[in-house]
Coordinates of C-alpha atoms in Angstrom, one line a residue:
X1 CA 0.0 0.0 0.0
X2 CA 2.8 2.8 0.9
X3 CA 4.2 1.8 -2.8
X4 CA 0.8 3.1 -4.2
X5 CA 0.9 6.2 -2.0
X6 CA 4.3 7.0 -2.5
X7 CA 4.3 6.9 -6.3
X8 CA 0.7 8.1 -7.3
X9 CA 2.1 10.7 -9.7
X10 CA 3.5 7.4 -11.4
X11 CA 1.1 5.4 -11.9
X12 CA -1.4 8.3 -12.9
X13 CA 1.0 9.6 -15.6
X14 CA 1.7 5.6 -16.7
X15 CA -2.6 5.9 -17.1
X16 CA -2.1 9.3 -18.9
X17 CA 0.3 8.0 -21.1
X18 CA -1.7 4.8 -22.1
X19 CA -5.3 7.0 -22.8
X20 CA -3.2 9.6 -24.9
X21 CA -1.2 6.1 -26.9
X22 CA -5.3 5.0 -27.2
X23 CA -7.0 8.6 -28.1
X24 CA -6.4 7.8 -32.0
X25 CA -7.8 3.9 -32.3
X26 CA -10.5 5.3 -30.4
X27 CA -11.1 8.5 -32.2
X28 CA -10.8 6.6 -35.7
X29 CA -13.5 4.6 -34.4
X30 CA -16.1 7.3 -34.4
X31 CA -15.4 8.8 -37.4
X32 CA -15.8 5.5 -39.5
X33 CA -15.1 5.5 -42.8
X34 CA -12.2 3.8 -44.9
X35 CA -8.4 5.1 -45.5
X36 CA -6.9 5.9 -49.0
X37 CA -5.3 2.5 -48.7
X38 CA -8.3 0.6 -47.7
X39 CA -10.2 2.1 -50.7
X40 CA -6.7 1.1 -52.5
X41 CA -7.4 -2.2 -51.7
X42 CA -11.2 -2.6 -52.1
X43 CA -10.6 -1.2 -55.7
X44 CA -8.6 -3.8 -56.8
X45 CA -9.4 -6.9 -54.7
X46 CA -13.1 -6.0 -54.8
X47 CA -14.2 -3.7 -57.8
X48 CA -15.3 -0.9 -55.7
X49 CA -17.2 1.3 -57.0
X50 CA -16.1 5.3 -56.1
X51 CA -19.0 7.7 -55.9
X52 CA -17.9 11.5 -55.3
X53 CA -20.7 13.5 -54.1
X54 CA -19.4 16.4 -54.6
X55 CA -21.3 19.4 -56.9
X56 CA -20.2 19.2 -60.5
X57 CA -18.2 22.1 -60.1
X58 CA -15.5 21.1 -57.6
X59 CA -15.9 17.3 -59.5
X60 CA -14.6 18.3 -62.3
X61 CA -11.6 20.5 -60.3
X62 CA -10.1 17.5 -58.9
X63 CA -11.7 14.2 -58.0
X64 CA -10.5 10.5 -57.4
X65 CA -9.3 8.6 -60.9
X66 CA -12.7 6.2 -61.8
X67 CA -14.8 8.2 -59.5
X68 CA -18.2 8.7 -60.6
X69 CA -20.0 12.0 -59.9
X70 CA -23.3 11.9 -58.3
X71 CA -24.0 15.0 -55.9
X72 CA -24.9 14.7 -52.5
X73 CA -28.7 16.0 -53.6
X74 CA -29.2 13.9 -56.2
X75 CA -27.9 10.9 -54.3
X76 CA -31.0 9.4 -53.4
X77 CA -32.4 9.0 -57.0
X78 CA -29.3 8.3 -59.4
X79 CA -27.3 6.0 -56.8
X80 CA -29.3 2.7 -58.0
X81 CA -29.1 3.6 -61.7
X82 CA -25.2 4.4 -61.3
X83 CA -24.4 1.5 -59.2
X84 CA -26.7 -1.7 -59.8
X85 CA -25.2 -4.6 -57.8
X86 CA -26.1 -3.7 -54.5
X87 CA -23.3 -6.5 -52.8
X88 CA -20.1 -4.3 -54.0
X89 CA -18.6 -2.2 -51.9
X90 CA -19.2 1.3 -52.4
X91 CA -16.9 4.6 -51.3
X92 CA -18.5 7.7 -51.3
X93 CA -16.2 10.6 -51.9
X94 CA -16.2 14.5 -50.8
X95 CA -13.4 17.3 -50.8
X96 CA -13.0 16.5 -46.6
X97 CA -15.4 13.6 -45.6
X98 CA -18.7 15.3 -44.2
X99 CA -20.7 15.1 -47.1
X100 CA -19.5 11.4 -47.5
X101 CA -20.8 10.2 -44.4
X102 CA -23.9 11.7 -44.9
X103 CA -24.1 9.9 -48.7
X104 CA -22.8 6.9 -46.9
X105 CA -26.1 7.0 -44.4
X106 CA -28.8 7.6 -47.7
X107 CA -26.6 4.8 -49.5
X108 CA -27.2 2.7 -46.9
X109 CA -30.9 3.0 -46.6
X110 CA -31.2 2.5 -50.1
X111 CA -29.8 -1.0 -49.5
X112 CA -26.1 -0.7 -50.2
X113 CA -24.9 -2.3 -46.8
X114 CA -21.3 -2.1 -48.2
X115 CA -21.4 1.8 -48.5
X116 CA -18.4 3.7 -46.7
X117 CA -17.1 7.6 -46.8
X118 CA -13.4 8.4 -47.4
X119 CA -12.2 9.1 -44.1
X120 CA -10.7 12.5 -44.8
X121 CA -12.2 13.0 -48.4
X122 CA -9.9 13.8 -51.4
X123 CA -7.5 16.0 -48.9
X124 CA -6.6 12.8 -47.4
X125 CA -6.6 11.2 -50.7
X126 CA -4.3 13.7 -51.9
X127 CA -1.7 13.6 -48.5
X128 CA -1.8 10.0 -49.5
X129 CA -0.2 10.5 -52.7
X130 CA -2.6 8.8 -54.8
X131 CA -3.7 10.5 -58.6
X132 CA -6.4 12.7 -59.0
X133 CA -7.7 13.4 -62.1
X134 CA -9.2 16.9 -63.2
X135 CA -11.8 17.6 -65.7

């Protein structure tokens, strides 16, 4: 017991240390979503199919090479004409990842149980050094 009490501040900073080593597994947990290299993988092992949902505009700026562009808005109605088979996986796109997890919620409920945002949209895309096309 005088062990404890004599080297609290140890043992507290040895519980600081292990929450702060845990913050990003557990903070990668709520933000969902797939890496640049997970989408990587699922593209070639799996045909993924890339949606951006991104507005024409900023689409045709930059956007992920193969990605298709279906806007956020118009998600709902041209998602099941764009992508058919309902079993692929699906990433959904956006310049930082917001919009995608909201596209990846309305592609769920439309039956696409494989749908996932790019954690970190395109800007992570890009900081992964992986080609963007333009145009």
């Amino acid at each position: 017991m005088n062990f404890i009490l004599d080297n609290w501040y140890l043992i507290f900073l040895a519980l600081v240390s292990g929450a702060l080593l845990l913050w990003p597994m557990l903070k990668g947990v709520g933000s969902g979503g797939v890496s640049a290299a997970q989408a990587v993988q699922l593209m070639n092992r799996e045909k993924a199919v890339i949606i951006d949902v991104c507005e024409p505009q900023e689409y045709a700026a930059a956007h992920v090479g193969g990605a298709k562009n279906v806007p956020l808005a118009e998600l709902k109605d041209r998602l099941p004409q764009v992508v058919k088979n309902k079993a692929v996986p699906v990433i959904l796109v956006c310049a930082k990842g917001a919009r995608a997890a909201r596209a990846a919620a309305v592609a769920r409920s439309l039956g696409y149980e494989r749908a996932q945002p790019l954690a970190g949209g395109l800007a992570a895309w890009r900081e992964a050094s992986l080609p963007v096309e333009k145009g």
